[in-house]
CSV table of C-alpha atoms (C1' of nucleotides) in Angstrom, one decimal:
chain,number,residue,atom,x,y,z
A,1466,MET,CA,88.0,103.7,72.7
A,1467,GLN,CA,85.6,100.8,73.0
A,1468,ASN,CA,81.9,101.4,72.4
A,1469,SER,CA,79.4,99.9,74.7
A,1470,PHE,CA,76.7,97.1,73.8
A,1471,THR,CA,74.2,99.9,74.1
A,1472,GLU,CA,76.0,102.6,72.3
A,1473,GLU,CA,76.5,100.0,69.4
A,1474,ASN,CA,72.9,99.2,69.3
A,1475,TYR,CA,71.9,103.1,69.0
A,1476,LEU,CA,74.4,103.2,66.1
A,1477,LYS,CA,73.1,100.1,64.4
A,1478,ILE,CA,69.7,101.3,64.6
A,1479,ILE,CA,70.4,104.9,63.4
A,1480,HIS,CA,71.9,103.5,60.5
A,1481,ALA,CA,69.0,101.2,59.8
A,1482,LEU,CA,66.6,104.2,60.1
A,1483,SER,CA,68.4,106.5,58.2
A,1484,GLY,CA,68.4,104.3,55.2
A,1485,ARG,CA,70.8,104.5,52.3
A,1486,ASP,CA,70.6,108.2,51.6
A,1487,GLY,CA,71.8,108.9,55.4
A,1488,LEU,CA,68.4,110.7,56.2
A,1489,GLU,CA,67.8,112.3,59.8
A,1490,VAL,CA,66.6,109.9,62.5
A,1491,SER,CA,64.3,111.5,65.0
A,1492,THR,CA,64.4,111.0,68.6
A,1493,ASN,CA,61.0,109.5,68.8
A,1494,ALA,CA,61.9,107.0,66.1
A,1495,LEU,CA,64.8,105.9,68.1
A,1496,ALA,CA,62.7,105.7,71.3
A,1497,GLU,CA,60.4,103.3,69.4
A,1498,SER,CA,63.2,101.0,68.0
A,1499,THR,CA,65.1,101.0,71.4
A,1500,SER,CA,62.1,100.4,73.4
A,1501,THR,CA,63.2,103.2,75.5
A,1502,ARG,CA,61.7,106.7,76.3
A,1503,ALA,CA,62.6,109.8,74.2
A,1504,ALA,CA,64.3,111.3,77.3
A,1505,SER,CA,66.6,108.3,77.5
A,1506,VAL,CA,67.5,108.7,73.7
A,1507,THR,CA,68.3,112.3,74.3
A,1508,ASP,CA,70.8,111.4,76.9
A,1509,MET,CA,72.5,108.7,74.7
A,1510,LEU,CA,72.5,111.1,71.7
A,1511,ARG,CA,74.5,113.7,73.8
A,1512,LYS,CA,76.9,111.0,74.6
A,1513,LEU,CA,77.3,109.7,70.9
A,1514,ALA,CA,77.6,113.2,69.8
A,1515,ASP,CA,80.4,114.0,72.4
A,1516,LYS,CA,82.2,110.8,71.2
A,1517,GLY,CA,82.1,112.0,67.5
A,1518,LEU,CA,80.0,109.2,66.4
A,1519,ILE,CA,77.0,111.1,65.2
A,1520,HIS,CA,75.8,114.7,64.1
A,1521,TYR,CA,73.5,115.9,66.7
A,1522,LYS,CA,71.8,119.3,66.9
A,1523,LYS,CA,69.1,119.7,69.4
A,1524,TYR,CA,65.7,119.1,67.9
A,1525,GLN,CA,67.3,118.5,64.4
A,1526,GLY,CA,67.5,114.6,64.4
A,1527,VAL,CA,70.7,112.8,64.0
A,1528,THR,CA,72.8,111.2,61.3
A,1529,LEU,CA,76.0,109.1,61.6
A,1530,THR,CA,79.3,110.6,61.2
A,1531,GLU,CA,81.9,108.6,59.1
A,1532,SER,CA,83.3,107.0,62.3
A,1533,GLY,CA,79.8,106.3,63.6
A,1534,GLU,CA,78.9,104.8,60.3
A,1535,ARG,CA,82.2,102.5,60.4
A,1536,VAL,CA,81.1,101.2,63.8
A,1537,ALA,CA,77.6,100.6,62.7
A,1538,ILE,CA,78.8,98.7,59.8
A,1539,LYS,CA,81.0,96.5,61.7
A,1540,VAL,CA,78.3,95.7,64.0
A,1541,ILE,CA,75.9,94.7,61.0
A,1542,ARG,CA,78.7,92.5,59.7
A,1543,LYS,CA,78.9,90.7,62.8
A,1544,HIS,CA,75.3,90.3,63.1
A,1545,ARG,CA,74.9,88.8,59.7
A,1546,LEU,CA,77.9,86.6,59.8
A,1547,TRP,CA,76.7,85.1,63.0
A,1548,GLU,CA,73.1,84.6,61.4
A,1549,VAL,CA,74.9,82.6,58.7
A,1550,PHE,CA,76.8,80.5,61.2
A,1551,LEU,CA,73.6,79.7,63.2
A,1552,VAL,CA,71.7,78.9,60.2
A,1553,GLU,CA,74.4,77.0,58.0
A,1554,LYS,CA,76.2,75.3,60.7
A,1555,LEU,CA,74.0,75.0,63.8
A,1556,GLY,CA,70.8,74.2,61.9
A,1557,PHE,CA,68.7,76.9,63.3
A,1558,GLY,CA,65.6,78.2,61.1
A,1559,TRP,CA,65.9,81.9,59.6
A,1560,ASP,CA,63.0,82.8,61.9
A,1561,GLU,CA,65.0,81.9,64.9
A,1562,VAL,CA,68.4,83.7,64.9
A,1563,HIS,CA,67.7,87.3,65.2
A,1564,ASP,CA,68.0,87.5,68.7
A,1565,ILE,CA,70.7,85.3,69.4
A,1566,ALA,CA,72.6,87.3,66.8
A,1567,GLU,CA,71.7,90.4,68.5
A,1568,GLU,CA,73.7,89.1,71.3
A,1569,LEU,CA,76.7,87.7,69.4
A,1570,GLU,CA,77.2,90.9,67.4
A,1571,HIS,CA,78.5,92.8,70.4
A,1572,ILE,CA,81.3,90.2,70.9
A,1573,PRO,CA,84.6,92.3,70.4
A,1574,SER,CA,87.5,90.8,68.4
A,1575,GLU,CA,88.4,91.4,65.0
A,1576,VAL,CA,90.2,88.3,64.5
A,1577,LEU,CA,87.2,86.4,65.6
A,1578,VAL,CA,85.1,88.1,62.9
A,1579,GLU,CA,87.6,87.4,60.3
A,1580,LYS,CA,88.0,84.0,61.4
A,1581,LEU,CA,84.4,83.3,61.5
A,1582,ASP,CA,84.0,84.9,58.0
A,1583,ALA,CA,86.6,82.8,56.6
A,1584,PHE,CA,85.1,79.4,58.3
A,1585,LEU,CA,81.8,80.3,56.7
A,1586,GLY,CA,83.5,80.8,53.2
A,1587,HIS,CA,83.2,84.6,53.0
A,1588,PRO,CA,79.3,84.5,52.5
A,1589,LYS,CA,77.9,87.6,50.7
A,1590,PHE,CA,74.4,87.3,52.2
A,1591,ASP,CA,72.8,86.3,55.4
A,1592,PRO,CA,70.0,83.9,55.6
A,1593,HIS,CA,67.5,86.7,55.1
A,1594,GLY,CA,69.1,87.8,51.8
A,1595,ASP,CA,70.8,90.9,53.5
A,1596,PRO,CA,74.1,91.8,52.1
A,1597,ILE,CA,77.1,91.2,54.6
A,1598,PRO,CA,79.5,94.1,54.4
A,1599,ASP,CA,83.1,93.2,53.7
A,1600,ALA,CA,86.0,93.5,56.2
A,1601,LYS,CA,86.7,96.9,54.9
A,1602,GLY,CA,83.3,98.0,55.7
A,1603,ASN,CA,82.0,98.0,52.3
A,1604,LEU,CA,78.2,97.6,52.3
A,1605,THR,CA,76.4,97.6,49.0
A,1606,GLU,CA,72.8,97.1,49.1
A,1607,PRO,CA,71.8,95.2,45.9
A,1608,ASP,CA,68.7,97.1,44.2
A,1609,TYR,CA,66.2,94.3,44.5
A,1610,LEU,CA,62.6,94.9,43.4
A,1611,ILE,CA,59.8,94.6,45.7
A,1612,LEU,CA,57.2,91.9,44.6
A,1613,THR,CA,54.5,94.7,44.2
A,1614,ASP,CA,56.5,96.2,41.4
A,1615,VAL,CA,56.4,92.8,39.3
A,1616,GLN,CA,54.0,92.6,36.5
A,1617,VAL,CA,51.8,89.6,35.8
A,1618,SER,CA,53.5,86.9,33.9
A,1619,GLU,CA,57.1,87.9,35.0
A,1620,LYS,CA,59.1,85.3,36.6
A,1621,VAL,CA,61.5,86.6,39.2
A,1622,LEU,CA,64.0,85.2,41.9
A,1623,MET,CA,63.1,85.4,45.6
A,1624,MET,CA,66.1,87.3,47.0
A,1625,GLY,CA,65.3,88.5,50.5
A,1626,VAL,CA,62.7,89.9,53.0
A,1627,LEU,CA,61.9,93.4,54.2
A,1628,ASP,CA,60.1,92.0,57.5
A,1629,HIS,CA,62.2,89.9,59.7
A,1630,ALA,CA,59.6,88.9,62.0
A,1631,PRO,CA,59.4,85.2,62.7
A,1632,SER,CA,55.9,85.1,62.2
A,1633,PHE,CA,56.4,86.5,58.8
A,1634,LEU,CA,59.2,84.0,58.2
A,1635,GLN,CA,57.4,81.0,59.4
A,1636,HIS,CA,54.4,82.0,57.0
A,1637,LEU,CA,56.9,81.9,53.9
A,1638,ASP,CA,58.2,78.5,55.1
A,1639,ARG,CA,54.8,77.1,55.3
A,1640,SER,CA,54.3,78.5,51.7
A,1641,GLY,CA,57.3,77.2,50.2
A,1642,ILE,CA,58.7,80.7,49.6
A,1643,THR,CA,62.4,80.3,50.2
A,1644,LEU,CA,65.6,82.3,49.2
A,1645,GLY,CA,66.5,81.6,45.6
A,1646,ALA,CA,62.7,80.2,44.7
A,1647,VAL,CA,61.4,81.2,41.3
A,1648,ILE,CA,58.1,83.2,41.8
A,1649,GLU,CA,56.0,83.7,38.7
A,1650,VAL,CA,53.2,86.1,39.2
A,1651,LYS,CA,50.0,84.6,37.7
A,1652,GLU,CA,47.5,87.1,38.4
A,1653,ILE,CA,46.9,90.2,40.4
A,1654,ASN,CA,43.5,91.1,42.1
A,1655,GLU,CA,42.6,94.5,41.3
A,1656,TYR,CA,40.6,94.9,44.3
A,1657,ASP,CA,43.0,94.2,47.2
A,1658,LYS,CA,46.3,93.7,45.3
A,1659,SER,CA,46.6,90.2,46.2
A,1660,ALA,CA,48.4,88.0,44.0
A,1661,SER,CA,48.4,84.5,42.8
A,1662,VAL,CA,52.1,83.1,42.3
A,1663,GLN,CA,53.3,80.1,41.2
A,1664,ILE,CA,56.5,78.8,43.4
A,1665,ASN,CA,59.3,76.9,41.5
A,1666,GLY,CA,57.0,76.0,38.7
A,1667,GLY,CA,55.1,74.0,41.1
A,1668,PRO,CA,52.1,74.8,43.4
A,1669,THR,CA,50.3,78.1,42.8
A,1670,LEU,CA,49.2,80.1,45.9
A,1671,PHE,CA,47.7,83.3,47.0
A,1672,ILE,CA,49.5,86.0,48.9
A,1673,SER,CA,48.2,89.2,50.2
A,1674,LEU,CA,49.7,92.7,49.5
A,1675,GLU,CA,51.2,92.6,52.9
A,1676,VAL,CA,53.1,89.6,52.0
A,1677,SER,CA,54.1,91.1,48.5
A,1678,LYS,CA,55.3,94.2,50.3
A,1679,ASN,CA,58.0,92.4,52.1
A,1680,LEU,CA,59.4,90.1,49.4
A,1681,LEU,CA,62.5,91.2,47.7
A,1682,VAL,CA,63.1,89.9,44.2
A,1683,GLN,CA,65.2,90.1,41.1
A,1684,ARG,CA,64.5,89.8,37.4
A,1685,ARG,CA,66.4,87.0,35.7
B,161,MET,CA,64.8,85.1,86.3
B,162,GLN,CA,67.9,86.0,84.4
B,163,ASN,CA,71.4,86.4,85.9
B,164,SER,CA,73.5,89.3,84.7
B,165,PHE,CA,76.8,88.9,83.1
B,166,THR,CA,78.4,90.0,86.6
B,167,GLU,CA,76.5,87.7,88.6
B,168,GLU,CA,77.4,84.8,86.3
B,169,ASN,CA,81.1,85.6,86.5
B,170,TYR,CA,81.0,85.8,90.4
B,171,LEU,CA,79.2,82.3,90.3
B,172,LYS,CA,81.8,80.9,88.1
B,173,ILE,CA,84.7,82.3,90.0
B,174,ILE,CA,83.2,80.9,93.4
B,175,HIS,CA,82.9,77.8,91.8
B,176,ALA,CA,86.6,77.6,90.8
B,177,LEU,CA,87.9,78.7,94.1
B,178,SER,CA,85.8,76.5,96.3
B,179,GLY,CA,87.4,73.3,94.6
B,180,ARG,CA,85.7,70.1,94.4
B,181,ASP,CA,84.8,69.9,98.2
B,182,GLY,CA,83.0,73.2,98.1
B,183,LEU,CA,85.1,74.9,100.5
B,184,GLU,CA,84.3,78.5,101.8
B,185,VAL,CA,85.5,81.2,99.5
B,186,SER,CA,86.8,84.5,101.1
B,187,THR,CA,85.6,87.9,100.1
B,188,ASN,CA,89.4,88.9,99.5
B,189,ALA,CA,89.8,85.9,97.2
B,190,LEU,CA,86.9,87.0,95.2
B,191,ALA,CA,88.4,90.6,95.1
B,192,GLU,CA,91.5,89.4,93.7
B,193,SER,CA,89.8,87.1,91.1
B,194,THR,CA,87.4,89.6,90.0
B,195,SER,CA,89.9,92.4,89.9
B,196,THR,CA,87.5,94.6,92.1
B,197,ARG,CA,87.6,95.8,95.9
B,198,ALA,CA,86.6,93.8,98.7
B,199,ALA,CA,83.9,96.3,99.4
B,200,SER,CA,82.3,95.6,95.9
B,201,VAL,CA,82.4,91.9,96.7
B,202,THR,CA,80.6,92.3,99.8
B,203,ASP,CA,77.8,94.2,97.8
B,204,MET,CA,77.6,91.4,95.2
B,205,LEU,CA,77.6,88.8,97.9
B,206,ARG,CA,74.7,90.2,99.4
B,207,LYS,CA,72.9,90.4,96.2
B,208,LEU,CA,73.5,86.6,95.2
B,209,ALA,CA,72.6,85.5,98.7
B,210,ASP,CA,69.3,87.6,98.3
B,211,LYS,CA,68.7,85.6,94.9
B,212,GLY,CA,69.5,82.4,96.7
B,213,LEU,CA,72.7,81.6,94.7
B,214,ILE,CA,75.0,81.4,97.5
B,215,HIS,CA,75.2,80.6,101.2
B,216,TYR,CA,76.5,83.7,102.8
B,217,LYS,CA,77.0,84.8,106.3
B,218,LYS,CA,78.8,87.9,107.3
B,219,TYR,CA,82.6,87.5,107.8
B,220,GLN,CA,82.2,83.7,107.3
B,221,GLY,CA,82.9,83.5,103.5
B,222,VAL,CA,80.5,81.8,100.8
B,223,THR,CA,79.6,78.6,99.1
B,224,LEU,CA,77.3,78.1,96.2
B,225,THR,CA,73.7,77.0,96.9
B,226,GLU,CA,72.5,74.1,94.6
B,227,SER,CA,71.0,76.7,92.2
B,228,GLY,CA,74.0,78.8,92.2
B,229,GLU,CA,76.1,75.7,91.3
B,230,ARG,CA,73.9,74.9,88.6
B,231,VAL,CA,74.3,78.3,87.0
B,232,ALA,CA,78.1,78.2,87.4
B,233,ILE,CA,78.1,74.8,85.8
B,234,LYS,CA,76.1,76.3,82.9
B,235,VAL,CA,78.5,79.1,82.4
B,236,ILE,CA,81.5,76.6,82.5
B,237,ARG,CA,79.8,74.5,80.0
B,238,LYS,CA,79.3,77.3,77.7
B,239,HIS,CA,82.9,78.6,78.0
B,240,ARG,CA,84.4,75.3,77.3
B,241,LEU,CA,82.2,74.4,74.4
B,242,TRP,CA,83.0,78.0,72.8
B,243,GLU,CA,86.6,77.0,73.4
B,244,VAL,CA,86.3,74.0,71.5
B,245,PHE,CA,84.6,75.9,68.7
B,246,LEU,CA,87.2,78.4,68.6
B,247,VAL,CA,90.1,75.9,68.3
B,248,GLU,CA,88.6,73.2,66.6
B,249,LYS,CA,86.3,75.1,63.9
B,250,LEU,CA,88.0,78.5,63.6
B,251,GLY,CA,91.6,77.4,64.0
B,252,PHE,CA,92.6,79.6,66.9
B,253,GLY,CA,95.4,78.6,69.3
B,254,TRP,CA,94.7,77.3,72.6
B,255,ASP,CA,96.5,80.2,74.0
B,256,GLU,CA,94.3,82.6,72.3
B,257,VAL,CA,90.8,81.5,73.2
B,258,HIS,CA,90.2,82.3,76.8
B,259,ASP,CA,89.3,85.9,76.6
B,260,ILE,CA,86.8,85.4,73.6
B,261,ALA,CA,85.2,82.4,75.4
B,262,GLU,CA,84.8,84.8,78.6
B,263,GLU,CA,82.5,86.7,76.5
B,264,LEU,CA,80.7,84.1,74.6
B,265,GLU,CA,80.1,82.1,77.7
B,266,HIS,CA,77.3,84.8,78.7
B,267,ILE,CA,75.3,84.6,75.7
B,268,PRO,CA,72.1,83.3,76.9
B,269,SER,CA,69.9,80.6,75.0
B,270,GLU,CA,69.7,77.0,76.0
B,271,VAL,CA,69.2,75.8,72.4
B,272,LEU,CA,72.1,77.6,71.2
B,273,VAL,CA,74.4,75.5,73.5
B,274,GLU,CA,72.8,72.4,72.9
B,275,LYS,CA,73.0,72.9,69.1
B,276,LEU,CA,76.6,74.0,69.3
B,277,ASP,CA,77.4,70.9,71.5
B,278,ALA,CA,75.9,68.7,68.7
B,279,PHE,CA,77.6,70.7,66.0
B,280,LEU,CA,81.0,70.2,67.9
B,281,GLY,CA,80.3,66.3,68.3
B,282,HIS,CA,79.5,66.4,72.1
B,283,PRO,CA,83.0,67.0,73.0
B,284,LYS,CA,84.1,65.8,76.5
B,285,PHE,CA,87.1,67.9,77.1
B,286,ASP,CA,88.0,71.4,75.9
B,287,PRO,CA,91.4,72.5,74.4
B,288,HIS,CA,93.2,72.7,77.7
B,289,GLY,CA,91.7,69.3,78.9
B,290,ASP,CA,89.2,70.6,81.1
B,291,PRO,CA,85.9,68.6,81.2
B,292,ILE,CA,82.9,69.8,79.7
B,293,PRO,CA,79.8,69.4,81.9
B,294,ASP,CA,76.9,67.5,80.2
B,295,ALA,CA,73.6,69.0,79.4
B,296,LYS,CA,72.3,67.8,82.7
B,297,GLY,CA,75.0,69.7,84.6
B,298,ASN,CA,77.1,66.7,85.4
B,299,LEU,CA,80.8,67.7,85.9
B,300,THR,CA,83.1,64.8,86.6
B,301,GLU,CA,86.7,66.0,87.1
B,302,PRO,CA,88.9,63.3,86.0
B,303,ASP,CA,91.6,62.5,88.8
B,304,TYR,CA,94.5,63.2,86.8
B,305,LEU,CA,98.1,63.3,88.2
B,306,ILE,CA,100.5,66.2,88.3
B,307,LEU,CA,103.6,65.4,86.6
B,308,THR,CA,105.5,66.1,89.5
B,309,ASP,CA,104.1,63.0,91.1
B,310,VAL,CA,105.4,60.8,88.3
B,311,GLN,CA,108.5,58.6,88.9
B,312,VAL,CA,111.6,58.5,86.8
B,313,SER,CA,111.3,56.1,83.9
B,314,GLU,CA,107.3,56.1,83.8
B,315,LYS,CA,105.5,57.0,80.7
B,316,VAL,CA,102.4,59.2,81.1
B,317,LEU,CA,99.8,60.7,78.6
B,318,MET,CA,99.7,64.6,78.5
B,319,MET,CA,96.0,65.3,79.5
B,320,GLY,CA,95.7,69.0,80.6
B,321,VAL,CA,97.2,72.1,82.2
B,322,LEU,CA,96.3,73.7,85.3
B,323,ASP,CA,97.8,77.0,84.2
B,324,HIS,CA,96.0,78.6,81.3
B,325,ALA,CA,98.1,81.6,80.9
B,326,PRO,CA,99.0,82.3,77.2
B,327,SER,CA,102.6,82.6,77.9
B,328,PHE,CA,102.6,79.0,79.6
B,329,LEU,CA,100.7,77.5,76.9
B,330,GLN,CA,103.0,79.0,74.2
B,331,HIS,CA,105.8,77.7,75.9
B,332,LEU,CA,104.3,74.3,75.7
B,333,ASP,CA,103.8,74.6,72.1
B,334,ARG,CA,107.4,75.4,71.5
B,335,SER,CA,108.5,72.4,73.5
B,336,GLY,CA,106.1,70.1,71.6
B,337,ILE,CA,104.1,69.3,74.5
B,338,THR,CA,100.5,69.0,73.4
B,339,LEU,CA,97.5,67.1,74.6
B,340,GLY,CA,97.7,63.4,74.2
B,341,ALA,CA,101.6,63.6,74.0
B,342,VAL,CA,103.4,60.6,75.6
B,343,ILE,CA,105.7,62.0,78.3
B,344,GLU,CA,108.4,59.7,79.5
B,345,VAL,CA,110.4,61.0,82.7
B,346,LYS,CA,113.9,60.2,82.2
B,347,GLU,CA,115.5,62.1,84.9
B,348,ILE,CA,114.6,64.3,88.0
B,349,ASN,CA,117.2,66.7,89.3
B,350,GLU,CA,117.4,66.4,93.0
B,351,TYR,CA,118.4,70.0,93.5
B,352,ASP,CA,115.6,72.1,91.8
B,353,LYS,CA,113.3,69.3,90.8
B,354,SER,CA,113.7,70.0,87.3
B,355,ALA,CA,113.2,67.0,85.0
B,356,SER,CA,114.3,65.5,81.8
B,357,VAL,CA,111.5,64.2,79.6
B,358,GLN,CA,111.1,62.6,76.4
B,359,ILE,CA,108.1,63.5,74.3
B,360,ASN,CA,106.6,61.1,72.1
B,361,GLY,CA,109.9,59.0,72.0
B,362,GLY,CA,111.3,61.8,70.2
B,363,PRO,CA,113.3,64.9,71.5
B,364,THR,CA,114.3,65.0,75.2
B,365,LEU,CA,114.0,68.2,76.7
B,366,PHE,CA,114.3,69.9,80.2
B,367,ILE,CA,111.4,71.2,82.1
B,368,SER,CA,111.4,73.1,85.3
B,369,LEU,CA,109.4,72.3,88.3
B,370,GLU,CA,107.3,75.3,87.6
B,371,VAL,CA,106.3,73.6,84.4
B,372,SER,CA,105.6,70.1,85.9
B,373,LYS,CA,103.7,71.4,88.4
B,374,ASN,CA,101.1,72.7,85.8
B,375,LEU,CA,101.0,69.5,83.6
B,376,LEU,CA,98.0,67.1,84.2
B,377,VAL,CA,99.0,63.5,83.2
B,378,GLN,CA,97.6,60.2,83.1
B,379,ARG,CA,99.2,56.6,83.6
B,380,ARG,CA,98.6,54.5,80.5
C,615,DA,C1',94.5,87.7,127.4
C,616,DT,C1',95.2,91.4,125.5
C,617,DA,C1',97.0,94.4,121.8
C,618,DT,C1',98.0,94.4,116.9
C,619,DA,C1',97.1,93.0,112.4
C,620,DT,C1',94.1,91.5,108.8
C,621,DT,C1',89.6,90.9,106.9
C,622,DT,C1',85.2,92.2,106.0
C,623,DT,C1',81.6,95.3,106.2
C,624,DT,C1',79.2,100.0,106.2
C,625,DA,C1',78.5,104.6,104.7
C,626,DG,C1',78.5,107.4,101.0
C,627,DG,C1',79.4,108.4,96.4
C,628,DC,C1',80.2,107.9,91.1
C,629,DT,C1',78.8,106.6,86.1
C,630,DA,C1',76.0,104.3,82.5
C,631,DG,C1',71.7,103.7,81.2
C,632,DT,C1',67.2,104.1,82.3
C,633,DC,C1',62.8,106.6,84.1
C,634,DT,C1',58.7,110.4,84.8
C,635,DA,C1',57.3,115.0,85.1
C,636,DA,C1',57.7,119.5,83.5
C,637,DA,C1',59.6,123.0,80.4
C,638,DT,C1',60.7,123.9,75.8
C,639,DT,C1',60.9,124.1,70.8
C,640,DT,C1',59.0,122.9,66.4
C,641,DT,C1',55.2,121.7,63.6
C,642,DT,C1',50.5,121.7,62.5
C,643,DT,C1',46.0,123.7,62.1
C,644,DA,C1',42.4,126.8,62.1
D,996,DT,C1',49.8,133.8,62.2
D,997,DA,C1',48.3,132.7,66.6
D,998,DA,C1',46.7,128.7,69.1
D,999,DA,C1',47.1,123.8,69.9
D,1000,DA,C1',49.5,119.6,69.1
D,1001,DA,C1',53.5,117.0,69.0
D,1002,DA,C1',58.3,116.3,69.6
D,1003,DT,C1',62.1,117.1,72.2
D,1004,DT,C1',64.8,118.4,76.0
D,1005,DT,C1',65.8,119.1,80.8
D,1006,DA,C1',65.5,118.1,85.7
D,1007,DG,C1',65.7,115.0,89.1
D,1008,DA,C1',65.5,110.3,90.4
D,1009,DC,C1',66.4,105.1,90.3
D,1010,DT,C1',69.5,100.6,89.9
D,1011,DA,C1',73.6,98.0,89.0
D,1012,DG,C1',78.3,97.7,89.8
D,1013,DC,C1',81.9,99.9,91.1
D,1014,DC,C1',84.9,103.1,94.3
D,1015,DT,C1',87.3,105.2,98.8
D,1016,DA,C1',87.4,105.9,103.6
D,1017,DA,C1',86.3,104.6,108.0
D,1018,DA,C1',84.2,101.2,111.2
D,1019,DA,C1',83.6,96.5,113.0
D,1020,DA,C1',84.7,91.7,113.4
D,1021,DT,C1',88.0,88.2,113.4
D,1022,DA,C1',92.6,86.3,113.5
D,1023,DT,C1',97.3,86.4,115.2
D,1024,DA,C1',100.9,87.2,118.3
D,1025,DT,C1',103.1,88.3,122.3
DNA sequence: ATATATTTTTAGGCTAGTCTAAATTTTTTA
DNA sequence: TAAAAAATTTAGACTAGCCTAAAAATATAT
């Protein structure tokens, strides 16, 4: 039983919205994320429930079943592997690959995914620092900090982003904030929580709270 | 104006069936090739004609317009480039790549195709010896011979296949007949036109007319 | 040259996925 | 806790792409 492009997208989005503790996802949230109307979402939810991919009770929101979770994670695996391919092999910027990977992630063929994975050297993270589920479907989200949780004078490693918007990623590019960069928090402005940070022991720059909130980092 | 997966497939098939002199393609031939019914084909032809992609007069068969030809050639370019990728980079056999490329060929993004092309080193032929149209849409079919046109004692180079069926390609693999192999025709059996050929100056083997008819070769 | 066979088109219908408008349920608030 | 607001579902409809059955056009054969 094959799942359609659209079904796979709903499952992927439910996975993303329900977070790591598998919270219920609302119809409206799905309508927002899928750029459709709530009524359309309801139709699809009935269908996914009939296929045993989600737990759905009218008006109660949805969660993935085991089987729905498996499908979602496979899609995520494919998406992230293709992103690695696009950046590492084809030379795309990390701000350019999302939409293309969004298409490639629905290409069926287990063997294609596994050969791609091997070709890429079994990467553990995609170009945005998101972890790539393994072939068995194990996905462990590393527990990174958000830069806002870092104290003044701490040095941390830049490990990923929460916001994947091209404009945000381009902003980071212009600031020299790349994956693996060492970020030292020099100062935090009490008034607006903007920060002054030093990148790789080099230039110091100011970043707004909005930026800090979207940077995932790790203590060294 | 984007063309759908299905529309692209129709255009690609019309291109293939109309051959290099752009002959009219019949509704029934399309039904056969698309694995649909003639009535469905008629629907789609009306649609493609409305979009200016084909010349269509009821009961008269169809040909591609300039614009339809451009779309078809882009799809063919993508198909063949992805086949090169699958064989050269991911290690698939030439008998395994058709169905996957059939999906990948519909991924939109001009820049993806061009980056893929560069990554592959601007290949001129796909793993079956079919020529890859260039970025401008120039597709020149080399005028290869069919092995049946080769005389006894002639030596030719194996350049491609007409039949792309996995079973045929696997048969060639087992016989050691690969692209670039030197084939010397040692003898032709008058009765059934089967031939005895020597591969790369090594083993001699018998091949049936059915096989000869599907081998594209070139005089050296 | 006409009857028969073949091909193609039309007519009407189906499913997936979407929509709007209206009805219903749940949540919030006074 | 009842009324208002918000969220969700139902009802009915649309498009793309497909189907079957019947009608119409073209091709073939006597």
